[in-house]
CSV table of C-alpha atoms in Angstrom, one decimal:
chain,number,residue,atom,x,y,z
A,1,UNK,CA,119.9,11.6,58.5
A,2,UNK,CA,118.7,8.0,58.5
A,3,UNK,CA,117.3,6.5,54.8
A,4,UNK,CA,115.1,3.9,55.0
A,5,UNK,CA,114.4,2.4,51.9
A,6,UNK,CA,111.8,-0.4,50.7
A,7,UNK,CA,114.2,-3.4,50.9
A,8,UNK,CA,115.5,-2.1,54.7
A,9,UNK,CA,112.1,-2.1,55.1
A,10,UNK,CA,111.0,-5.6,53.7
A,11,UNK,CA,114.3,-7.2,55.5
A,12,UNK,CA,112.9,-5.6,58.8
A,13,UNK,CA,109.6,-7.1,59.0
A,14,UNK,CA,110.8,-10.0,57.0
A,15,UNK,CA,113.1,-11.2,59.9
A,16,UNK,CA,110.6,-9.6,62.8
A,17,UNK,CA,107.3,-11.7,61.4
A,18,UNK,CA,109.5,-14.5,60.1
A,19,UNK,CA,108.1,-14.0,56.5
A,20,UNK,CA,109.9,-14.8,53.2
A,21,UNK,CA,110.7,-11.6,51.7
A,22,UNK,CA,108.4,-12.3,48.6
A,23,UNK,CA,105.4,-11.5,51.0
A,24,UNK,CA,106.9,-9.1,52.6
A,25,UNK,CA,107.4,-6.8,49.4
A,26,UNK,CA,104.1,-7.4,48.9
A,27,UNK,CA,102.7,-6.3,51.4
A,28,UNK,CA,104.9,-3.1,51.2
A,29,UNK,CA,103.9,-2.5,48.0
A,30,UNK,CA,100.3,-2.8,48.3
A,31,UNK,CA,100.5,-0.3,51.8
A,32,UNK,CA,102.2,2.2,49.7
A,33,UNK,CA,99.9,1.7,46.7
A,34,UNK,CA,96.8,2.2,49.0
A,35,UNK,CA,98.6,5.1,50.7
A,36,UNK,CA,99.0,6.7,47.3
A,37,UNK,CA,95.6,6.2,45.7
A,38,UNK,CA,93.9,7.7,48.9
A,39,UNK,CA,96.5,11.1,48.5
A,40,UNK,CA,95.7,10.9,44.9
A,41,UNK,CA,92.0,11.0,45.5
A,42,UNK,CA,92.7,13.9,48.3
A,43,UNK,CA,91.4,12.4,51.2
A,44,UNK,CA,93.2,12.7,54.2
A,45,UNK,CA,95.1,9.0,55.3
A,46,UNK,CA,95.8,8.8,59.6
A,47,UNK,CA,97.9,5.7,60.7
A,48,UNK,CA,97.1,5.8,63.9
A,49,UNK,CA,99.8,5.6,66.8
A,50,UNK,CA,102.1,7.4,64.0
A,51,UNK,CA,100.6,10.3,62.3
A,52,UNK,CA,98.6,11.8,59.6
A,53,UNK,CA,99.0,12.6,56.4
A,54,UNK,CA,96.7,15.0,54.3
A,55,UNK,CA,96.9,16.9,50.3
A,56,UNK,CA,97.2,20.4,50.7
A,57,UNK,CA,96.6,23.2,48.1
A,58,UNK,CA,99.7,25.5,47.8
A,59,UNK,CA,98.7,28.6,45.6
A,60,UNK,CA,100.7,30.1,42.9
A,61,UNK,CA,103.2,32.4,44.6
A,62,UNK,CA,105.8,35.6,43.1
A,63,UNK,CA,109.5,34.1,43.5
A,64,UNK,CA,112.9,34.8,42.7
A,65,UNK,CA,115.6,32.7,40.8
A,66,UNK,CA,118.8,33.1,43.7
A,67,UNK,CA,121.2,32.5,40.6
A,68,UNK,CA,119.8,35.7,38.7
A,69,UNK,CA,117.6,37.5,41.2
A,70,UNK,CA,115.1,37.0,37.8
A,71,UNK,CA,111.3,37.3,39.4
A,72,UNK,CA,109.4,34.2,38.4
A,73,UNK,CA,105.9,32.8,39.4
A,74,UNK,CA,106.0,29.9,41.2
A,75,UNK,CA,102.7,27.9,40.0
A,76,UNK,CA,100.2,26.4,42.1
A,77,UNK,CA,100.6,22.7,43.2
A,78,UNK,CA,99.5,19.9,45.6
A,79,UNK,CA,102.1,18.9,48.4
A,80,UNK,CA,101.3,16.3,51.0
A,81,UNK,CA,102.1,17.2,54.9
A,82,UNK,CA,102.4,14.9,57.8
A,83,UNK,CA,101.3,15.4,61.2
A,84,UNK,CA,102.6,13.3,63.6
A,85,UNK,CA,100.4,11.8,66.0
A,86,UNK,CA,100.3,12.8,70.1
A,87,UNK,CA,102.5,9.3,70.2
A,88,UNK,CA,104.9,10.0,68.0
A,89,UNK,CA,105.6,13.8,69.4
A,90,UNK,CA,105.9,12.1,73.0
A,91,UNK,CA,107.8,9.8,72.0
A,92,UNK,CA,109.9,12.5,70.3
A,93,UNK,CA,109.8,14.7,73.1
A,94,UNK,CA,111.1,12.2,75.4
A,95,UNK,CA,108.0,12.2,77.3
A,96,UNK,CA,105.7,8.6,78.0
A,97,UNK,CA,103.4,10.6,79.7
């Protein structure tokens, strides 16, 4: 499994745009801070070419702690789920069609 982190990601565009590093983190950290506040407020966010990304409603669910076999409720949360986009699954798929 590849990790990209935030520097990788600043170095990247830094020496593909030919941008000092400075900008480049801030423009990184802005995209991510607009990505979050959009999830935050619950509205769907599409980058388009790449995928989707949406807040979805998980409801409280019976579970089991494996260490005890102890029945526990899991509680109800938020998650975030991606889609990808029809050109990142053909590009996946191996398929430029």
């Amino acid at each position: 499994m590849a990790t990209i982190t935030k520097k990788d990601l600043v170095d990247y565009l830094s020496d593909r745009l030919h941008f000092n590093c400075y900008q480049m983190k801030e423009l990184v950290d802005d995209f991510y801070e607009v990505m979050k506040e959009t999830l935050e407020k619950g509205e769907s966010l599409k980058i388009s070419g790449f995928g989707s990304f949406e807040v979805r409603q998980k409801n409280a669910r019976p579970g089991r702690n494996p260490k005890t076999g102890e029945e526990v409720e899991i509680s109800a949360r938020k998650v975030v789920a991606f889609r990808p986009g029809i050109n990142l699954r053909r590009s996946l798929s191996g398929s430029d069609k």
